[in-house]
mmCIF file of C-alpha atoms and ligand atoms in Angstrom:
data_model
loop_
_atom_site.group_PDB
_atom_site.id
_atom_site.type_symbol
_atom_site.label_atom_id
_atom_site.label_comp_id
_atom_site.label_asym_id
_atom_site.label_seq_id
_atom_site.Cartn_x
_atom_site.Cartn_y
_atom_site.Cartn_z
ATOM 1 C CA MET A 78 -0.002 0.072 -0.004
ATOM 2 C CA ASN A 79 1.149 3.571 -0.829
ATOM 3 C CA LEU A 80 2.647 5.065 2.589
ATOM 4 C CA PRO A 81 1.362 8.401 2.325
ATOM 5 C CA PHE A 82 -2.342 7.021 1.869
ATOM 6 C CA PHE A 83 -1.748 4.492 4.631
ATOM 7 C CA PHE A 84 -0.635 7.159 7.231
ATOM 8 C CA ARG A 85 -3.175 9.656 6.201
ATOM 9 C CA ALA A 86 -5.992 7.050 6.665
ATOM 10 C CA LEU A 87 -4.325 5.935 10.144
ATOM 11 C CA SER A 88 -4.170 9.521 11.376
ATOM 12 C CA TYR A 89 -7.676 10.021 10.160
ATOM 13 C CA PHE A 90 -9.319 7.090 12.142
ATOM 14 C CA VAL A 91 -7.080 7.662 15.377
ATOM 15 C CA MET A 92 -8.074 11.338 15.603
ATOM 16 C CA PHE A 93 -11.543 10.476 14.704
ATOM 17 C CA GLY A 94 -11.737 7.881 17.630
ATOM 18 C CA THR A 95 -9.981 10.091 20.096
ATOM 19 C CA MET A 96 -12.043 13.009 19.461
ATOM 20 C CA LEU A 97 -15.212 11.019 19.614
ATOM 21 C CA LEU A 98 -14.292 9.769 23.098
ATOM 22 C CA LEU A 99 -13.339 13.186 24.281
ATOM 23 C CA GLU A 100 -16.615 14.402 23.152
ATOM 24 C CA LYS A 101 -18.524 11.873 24.924
ATOM 25 C CA SER A 102 -16.487 12.342 28.192
ATOM 26 C CA ALA A 103 -16.474 16.247 28.052
ATOM 27 C CA PRO A 104 -18.723 17.664 25.439
ATOM 28 C CA TYR A 105 -18.501 21.491 25.072
ATOM 29 C CA THR A 106 -22.292 21.438 24.123
ATOM 30 C CA GLU A 107 -25.133 19.415 23.457
ATOM 31 C CA SER A 108 -25.894 18.054 19.944
ATOM 32 C CA VAL A 109 -29.039 18.847 18.002
ATOM 33 C CA TRP A 110 -29.041 15.686 16.263
ATOM 34 C CA GLN A 111 -28.249 12.117 17.575
ATOM 35 C CA LYS A 112 -24.679 11.584 17.709
ATOM 36 C CA ARG A 113 -24.561 8.128 16.109
ATOM 37 C CA PHE A 114 -26.668 9.296 13.130
ATOM 38 C CA ARG A 115 -24.121 12.143 12.729
ATOM 39 C CA VAL A 116 -21.317 9.788 12.572
ATOM 40 C CA ALA A 117 -23.052 7.539 10.144
ATOM 41 C CA PHE A 118 -24.073 10.480 7.891
ATOM 42 C CA HIS A 119 -20.762 12.250 7.823
ATOM 43 C CA LEU A 120 -18.671 9.102 7.663
ATOM 44 C CA GLY A 121 -20.714 7.772 4.686
ATOM 45 C CA ILE A 122 -20.080 11.308 3.023
ATOM 46 C CA SER A 123 -16.384 11.123 3.804
ATOM 47 C CA ILE A 124 -16.031 7.440 2.392
ATOM 48 C CA ALA A 125 -17.965 8.539 -0.838
ATOM 49 C CA ASN A 126 -15.852 11.539 -1.278
ATOM 50 C CA SER A 127 -12.660 9.576 -0.848
ATOM 51 C CA VAL A 128 -13.646 7.163 -3.612
ATOM 52 C CA LEU A 129 -14.643 9.967 -5.967
ATOM 53 C CA LEU A 130 -11.266 12.017 -5.088
ATOM 54 C CA TYR A 131 -9.179 9.208 -5.717
ATOM 55 C CA LEU A 132 -10.811 8.684 -9.096
ATOM 56 C CA ILE A 133 -10.975 12.217 -10.099
ATOM 57 C CA ILE A 134 -8.127 14.289 -8.331
ATOM 58 C CA THR A 135 -5.192 11.624 -7.806
ATOM 59 C CA TRP A 136 -4.178 11.884 -11.701
ATOM 60 C CA PRO A 137 -3.843 15.909 -11.915
ATOM 61 C CA LEU A 138 -2.145 15.888 -8.465
ATOM 62 C CA PHE A 139 0.438 13.247 -9.275
ATOM 63 C CA ALA A 140 0.972 14.646 -12.499
ATOM 64 C CA SER A 141 1.729 18.103 -11.427
ATOM 65 C CA LEU A 142 4.081 16.514 -8.679
ATOM 66 C CA SER A 143 5.925 14.543 -11.105
ATOM 67 C CA TYR A 144 6.163 17.360 -13.715
ATOM 68 C CA SER A 145 7.581 19.786 -10.984
ATOM 69 C CA GLN A 146 9.658 17.229 -9.449
ATOM 70 C CA THR A 147 11.135 15.839 -13.125
ATOM 71 C CA ASN A 148 11.773 19.402 -14.174
ATOM 72 C CA LEU A 149 12.720 21.104 -10.864
ATOM 73 C CA ILE A 150 9.840 23.742 -11.380
ATOM 74 C CA GLY A 151 8.602 25.767 -8.451
ATOM 75 C CA ILE A 152 9.734 28.429 -6.064
ATOM 76 C CA ARG A 153 11.102 25.760 -3.682
ATOM 77 C CA HIS A 154 13.599 24.747 -6.074
ATOM 78 C CA ILE A 155 14.837 28.354 -6.795
ATOM 79 C CA MET A 156 15.238 28.822 -3.073
ATOM 80 C CA GLY A 157 17.136 25.687 -2.902
ATOM 81 C CA LEU A 158 14.984 24.043 -0.014
ATOM 82 C CA ASN A 159 15.632 20.428 0.685
ATOM 83 C CA GLY A 160 15.227 17.932 3.394
ATOM 84 C CA TRP A 161 13.261 18.968 6.610
ATOM 85 C CA ASN A 162 13.448 22.676 5.723
ATOM 86 C CA GLU A 163 11.474 22.025 2.568
ATOM 87 C CA VAL A 164 8.867 19.948 4.523
ATOM 88 C CA VAL A 165 8.513 22.802 7.226
ATOM 89 C CA ALA A 166 8.359 25.477 4.280
ATOM 90 C CA THR A 167 5.777 23.476 2.454
ATOM 91 C CA LEU A 168 3.706 22.971 5.404
ATOM 92 C CA VAL A 169 3.631 26.806 6.139
ATOM 93 C CA VAL A 170 3.113 27.695 2.507
ATOM 94 C CA PHE A 171 0.258 25.385 1.740
ATOM 95 C CA ASP A 172 -1.398 26.377 5.009
ATOM 96 C CA LEU A 173 -1.154 29.882 3.684
ATOM 97 C CA TRP A 174 -2.673 28.815 0.398
ATOM 98 C CA ASP A 175 -5.392 27.047 2.422
ATOM 99 C CA TYR A 176 -6.305 30.374 4.137
ATOM 100 C CA TRP A 177 -6.841 32.058 0.883
ATOM 101 C CA MET A 178 -8.912 29.187 -0.534
ATOM 102 C CA HIS A 179 -11.077 29.284 2.474
ATOM 103 C CA LEU A 180 -11.478 33.018 2.078
ATOM 104 C CA ALA A 181 -12.373 32.620 -1.531
ATOM 105 C CA ASN A 182 -14.822 29.935 -0.546
ATOM 106 C CA HIS A 183 -16.561 32.537 1.235
ATOM 107 C CA ARG A 184 -16.087 35.647 -0.896
ATOM 108 C CA ILE A 185 -16.883 34.192 -4.560
ATOM 109 C CA GLY A 186 -20.658 33.357 -4.967
ATOM 110 C CA PHE A 187 -19.967 30.282 -7.189
ATOM 111 C CA LEU A 188 -17.524 28.643 -4.558
ATOM 112 C CA TRP A 189 -19.700 29.485 -1.700
ATOM 113 C CA ARG A 190 -22.557 27.469 -3.238
ATOM 114 C CA PHE A 191 -20.281 24.375 -2.482
ATOM 115 C CA HIS A 192 -18.888 25.497 0.910
ATOM 116 C CA LYS A 193 -22.133 26.247 2.240
ATOM 117 C CA ALA A 194 -22.962 22.470 2.398
ATOM 118 C CA HIS A 195 -20.325 22.373 5.037
ATOM 119 C CA HIS A 196 -21.599 25.354 7.102
ATOM 120 C CA SER A 197 -25.078 24.133 6.783
ATOM 121 C CA ASP A 198 -24.273 21.661 9.916
ATOM 122 C CA MET A 199 -26.174 22.734 13.019
ATOM 123 C CA ASP A 200 -23.786 21.087 15.177
ATOM 124 C CA LEU A 201 -20.199 21.123 15.320
ATOM 125 C CA ASP A 202 -18.103 18.049 16.152
ATOM 126 C CA VAL A 203 -15.271 15.968 14.805
ATOM 127 C CA THR A 204 -17.770 14.468 12.102
ATOM 128 C CA THR A 205 -18.157 18.175 10.677
ATOM 129 C CA ALA A 206 -14.596 17.867 9.603
ATOM 130 C CA SER A 207 -15.704 15.035 7.089
ATOM 131 C CA ARG A 208 -18.910 17.113 5.815
ATOM 132 C CA PHE A 209 -17.779 18.840 2.543
ATOM 133 C CA HIS A 210 -19.510 18.747 -0.747
ATOM 134 C CA ILE A 211 -17.447 16.803 -3.554
ATOM 135 C CA GLY A 212 -17.622 19.740 -5.686
ATOM 136 C CA GLU A 213 -15.641 21.884 -3.172
ATOM 137 C CA LEU A 214 -12.954 19.260 -2.851
ATOM 138 C CA VAL A 215 -12.715 18.815 -6.543
ATOM 139 C CA ILE A 216 -12.131 22.388 -7.050
ATOM 140 C CA SER A 217 -9.686 22.725 -4.181
ATOM 141 C CA GLY A 218 -7.844 19.790 -5.591
ATOM 142 C CA LEU A 219 -7.442 21.272 -9.025
ATOM 143 C CA ALA A 220 -6.238 24.665 -7.148
ATOM 144 C CA LYS A 221 -3.891 22.534 -5.397
ATOM 145 C CA SER A 222 -2.660 20.947 -8.543
ATOM 146 C CA VAL A 223 -1.708 24.351 -9.684
ATOM 147 C CA MET A 224 -0.120 25.243 -6.344
ATOM 148 C CA ILE A 225 2.117 22.287 -6.582
ATOM 149 C CA ILE A 226 3.584 23.684 -10.003
ATOM 150 C CA VAL A 227 4.065 27.166 -8.286
ATOM 151 C CA TRP A 228 5.807 25.800 -5.291
ATOM 152 C CA GLY A 229 7.263 22.521 -6.493
ATOM 153 C CA PRO A 230 6.883 20.405 -3.049
ATOM 154 C CA SER A 231 8.316 16.913 -2.394
ATOM 155 C CA LEU A 232 5.996 13.972 -1.761
ATOM 156 C CA LEU A 233 6.808 13.988 1.863
ATOM 157 C CA GLY A 234 6.090 17.690 2.328
ATOM 158 C CA LEU A 235 2.760 17.237 0.484
ATOM 159 C CA ALA A 236 1.991 14.173 2.640
ATOM 160 C CA VAL A 237 2.921 15.779 5.994
ATOM 161 C CA PHE A 238 0.648 18.763 5.146
ATOM 162 C CA ASP A 239 -2.245 16.613 4.117
ATOM 163 C CA ILE A 240 -2.067 14.729 7.254
ATOM 164 C CA MET A 241 -1.600 17.935 9.400
ATOM 165 C CA LEU A 242 -4.306 19.600 7.805
ATOM 166 C CA THR A 243 -7.015 16.748 8.281
ATOM 167 C CA ALA A 244 -5.800 16.215 12.043
ATOM 168 C CA ALA A 245 -6.244 20.224 12.526
ATOM 169 C CA SER A 246 -9.621 20.048 10.793
ATOM 170 C CA GLN A 247 -10.824 17.222 13.093
ATOM 171 C CA PHE A 248 -9.469 19.036 16.152
ATOM 172 C CA HIS A 249 -10.683 22.586 15.451
ATOM 173 C CA HIS A 250 -14.258 21.146 14.684
ATOM 174 C CA CYS A 251 -14.318 18.862 17.803
ATOM 175 C CA ASN A 252 -17.006 19.495 20.526
ATOM 176 C CA VAL A 253 -14.695 19.038 23.588
ATOM 177 C CA ASN A 254 -14.880 21.343 26.524
ATOM 178 C CA ILE A 255 -11.420 22.782 26.681
ATOM 179 C CA PRO A 256 -11.066 25.854 29.135
ATOM 180 C CA PHE A 257 -11.235 29.137 27.311
ATOM 181 C CA ASP A 258 -7.912 30.090 29.264
ATOM 182 C CA MET A 259 -6.142 27.119 27.662
ATOM 183 C CA GLN A 260 -7.588 27.887 24.365
ATOM 184 C CA THR A 261 -6.434 31.435 24.465
ATOM 185 C CA THR A 262 -2.748 30.383 25.004
ATOM 186 C CA MET A 263 -3.074 27.516 22.283
ATOM 187 C CA GLU A 264 -4.652 30.009 19.767
ATOM 188 C CA LYS A 265 -1.631 32.041 19.866
ATOM 189 C CA ILE A 266 -0.106 29.126 17.520
ATOM 190 C CA VAL A 267 -2.920 26.831 16.319
ATOM 191 C CA VAL A 268 -6.569 27.139 15.582
ATOM 192 C CA THR A 269 -8.507 25.857 18.460
ATOM 193 C CA PRO A 270 -12.269 24.622 18.665
ATOM 194 C CA ARG A 271 -13.384 27.936 20.015
ATOM 195 C CA MET A 272 -11.828 29.945 17.053
ATOM 196 C CA HIS A 273 -13.111 27.661 14.587
ATOM 197 C CA ARG A 274 -16.484 27.342 16.072
ATOM 198 C CA CYS A 275 -16.672 31.132 15.987
ATOM 199 C CA HIS A 276 -16.072 30.833 12.221
ATOM 200 C CA HIS A 277 -19.490 28.601 12.231
ATOM 201 C CA ALA A 278 -21.296 31.059 14.643
ATOM 202 C CA LEU A 279 -24.098 33.364 13.297
ATOM 203 C CA SER A 280 -23.196 36.032 15.972
ATOM 204 C CA LYS A 281 -22.184 39.579 14.583
ATOM 205 C CA GLY A 282 -18.540 39.474 15.632
ATOM 206 C CA CYS A 283 -17.893 35.974 14.395
ATOM 207 C CA LEU A 284 -19.328 36.548 10.960
ATOM 208 C CA ASP A 285 -16.672 36.653 8.163
ATOM 209 C CA ALA A 286 -13.742 35.683 10.768
ATOM 210 C CA ASN A 287 -11.221 32.943 11.561
ATOM 211 C CA PHE A 288 -10.342 31.271 8.096
ATOM 212 C CA SER A 289 -7.050 29.698 8.976
ATOM 213 C CA SER A 290 -6.794 25.963 9.457
ATOM 214 C CA ILE A 291 -3.633 24.963 11.013
ATOM 215 C CA LEU A 292 -1.697 28.039 12.056
ATOM 216 C CA SER A 293 -3.704 30.886 13.625
ATOM 217 C CA PHE A 294 -1.290 33.273 12.464
ATOM 218 C CA TRP A 295 -2.891 33.964 9.132
ATOM 219 C CA ASP A 296 -6.065 35.451 10.572
ATOM 220 C CA ARG A 297 -4.031 38.041 12.613
ATOM 221 C CA LEU A 298 -1.746 38.758 9.775
ATOM 222 C CA PHE A 299 -4.721 39.455 7.433
ATOM 223 C CA ARG A 300 -7.084 41.023 10.129
ATOM 224 C CA SER A 301 -9.588 38.601 9.917
ATOM 225 C CA TYR A 302 -9.120 37.235 13.705
ATOM 226 C CA HIS A 303 -12.026 37.541 16.206
ATOM 227 C CA LEU A 304 -11.440 36.255 19.712
ATOM 228 C CA ALA A 305 -14.769 35.080 20.979
ATOM 229 C CA THR A 306 -14.591 35.453 24.842
ATOM 230 C CA GLU A 307 -18.276 35.096 25.536
ATOM 231 C CA LYS A 308 -20.030 31.747 25.125
ATOM 232 C CA LEU A 309 -23.121 33.608 23.986
ATOM 233 C CA GLU A 310 -21.381 34.687 20.760
ATOM 234 C CA LEU A 311 -20.642 30.761 20.071
ATOM 235 C CA GLU A 312 -24.112 29.550 20.909
ATOM 236 C CA LYS A 313 -25.966 29.514 17.358
ATOM 237 C CA VAL A 314 -23.826 27.505 14.521
ATOM 238 C CA GLY A 315 -24.972 26.937 11.002
ATOM 239 C CA LEU A 316 -26.708 28.847 8.428
ATOM 240 C CA PHE A 317 -29.816 31.036 8.832
ATOM 241 C CA LYS A 318 -31.085 29.200 5.996
ATOM 242 C CA PRO A 319 -31.256 26.077 5.496
ATOM 243 C CA ARG A 320 -32.086 24.926 9.110
ATOM 244 C CA GLY A 321 -33.916 21.847 10.241
ATOM 245 C CA PRO A 322 -34.090 18.247 9.041
ATOM 246 C CA GLU A 323 -32.895 18.885 5.472
ATOM 247 C CA THR A 324 -29.351 19.718 6.702
ATOM 248 C CA MET A 325 -29.235 15.931 7.388
ATOM 249 C CA LYS A 326 -30.570 14.575 4.210
ATOM 250 C CA ILE A 327 -28.259 13.327 1.781
ATOM 251 C CA ARG A 328 -30.164 14.356 -1.202
ATOM 252 C CA ALA A 329 -30.658 17.946 0.195
ATOM 253 C CA PHE A 330 -26.921 18.100 1.155
ATOM 254 C CA LEU A 331 -25.759 17.212 -2.536
ATOM 255 C CA MET A 332 -28.212 19.677 -4.051
ATOM 256 C CA THR A 333 -27.137 22.507 -1.802
ATOM 257 C CA PRO A 334 -25.103 24.345 -4.429
ATOM 258 C CA PHE A 335 -28.066 24.238 -6.830
ATOM 259 C CA THR A 336 -30.591 25.756 -4.480
HETATM 260 ZN ZN1 LIG B 112 -15.823 28.395 6.071
#
């Protein structure tokens, strides 16, 4: 089996199980929908997405990776970055790219049609990290192929970024009751569940804030950071429309971009 795929799958299920256990023993808030149903619904979406992505996106990703490596194309080759320096630089550069991609998902109407399928979740927990419309994943996969040509990462650098991004996403979507003081300290470096819950919240201060995925630094740098100190600000998550049972129905979920 391909090692990067194996470690990515291993990390996904270890984080998924760990967060589920923590959410059960110390939840931040009560779920609107039954947990078992949420796990089945979002895991089903994730498995279907993984198969489709494997069929659609693997080829362009590996074609651009092999092209950039064979011809030594990309900024990192110009900078002469190799070994662990390259892995760390690739992680930071792709995390920055992810910030702008996420911002574009909110700013550009066509992209928002797909991204709102993720935001329509009325709960927030580790399973939300698996709730993405296949259209959004295909578009970001194609954009990533272009980024690979621009930057020229190694396979290891790219694999480390993918694993870290998935683990960070599972962590910052989780519904675990971590003391706010502790999260304030953590938030100086990484995106915390409170910081990302604010991104999904419907309160005034949280709207249009906190787009970072791994490092919280980008939101401070680009002035989109909001520190939610009041629990009230984080109470209501999701969208104003749709709300209710259709947010957890597969047909309605898949049709989100077209409604
Ligand atoms: Zn978003």
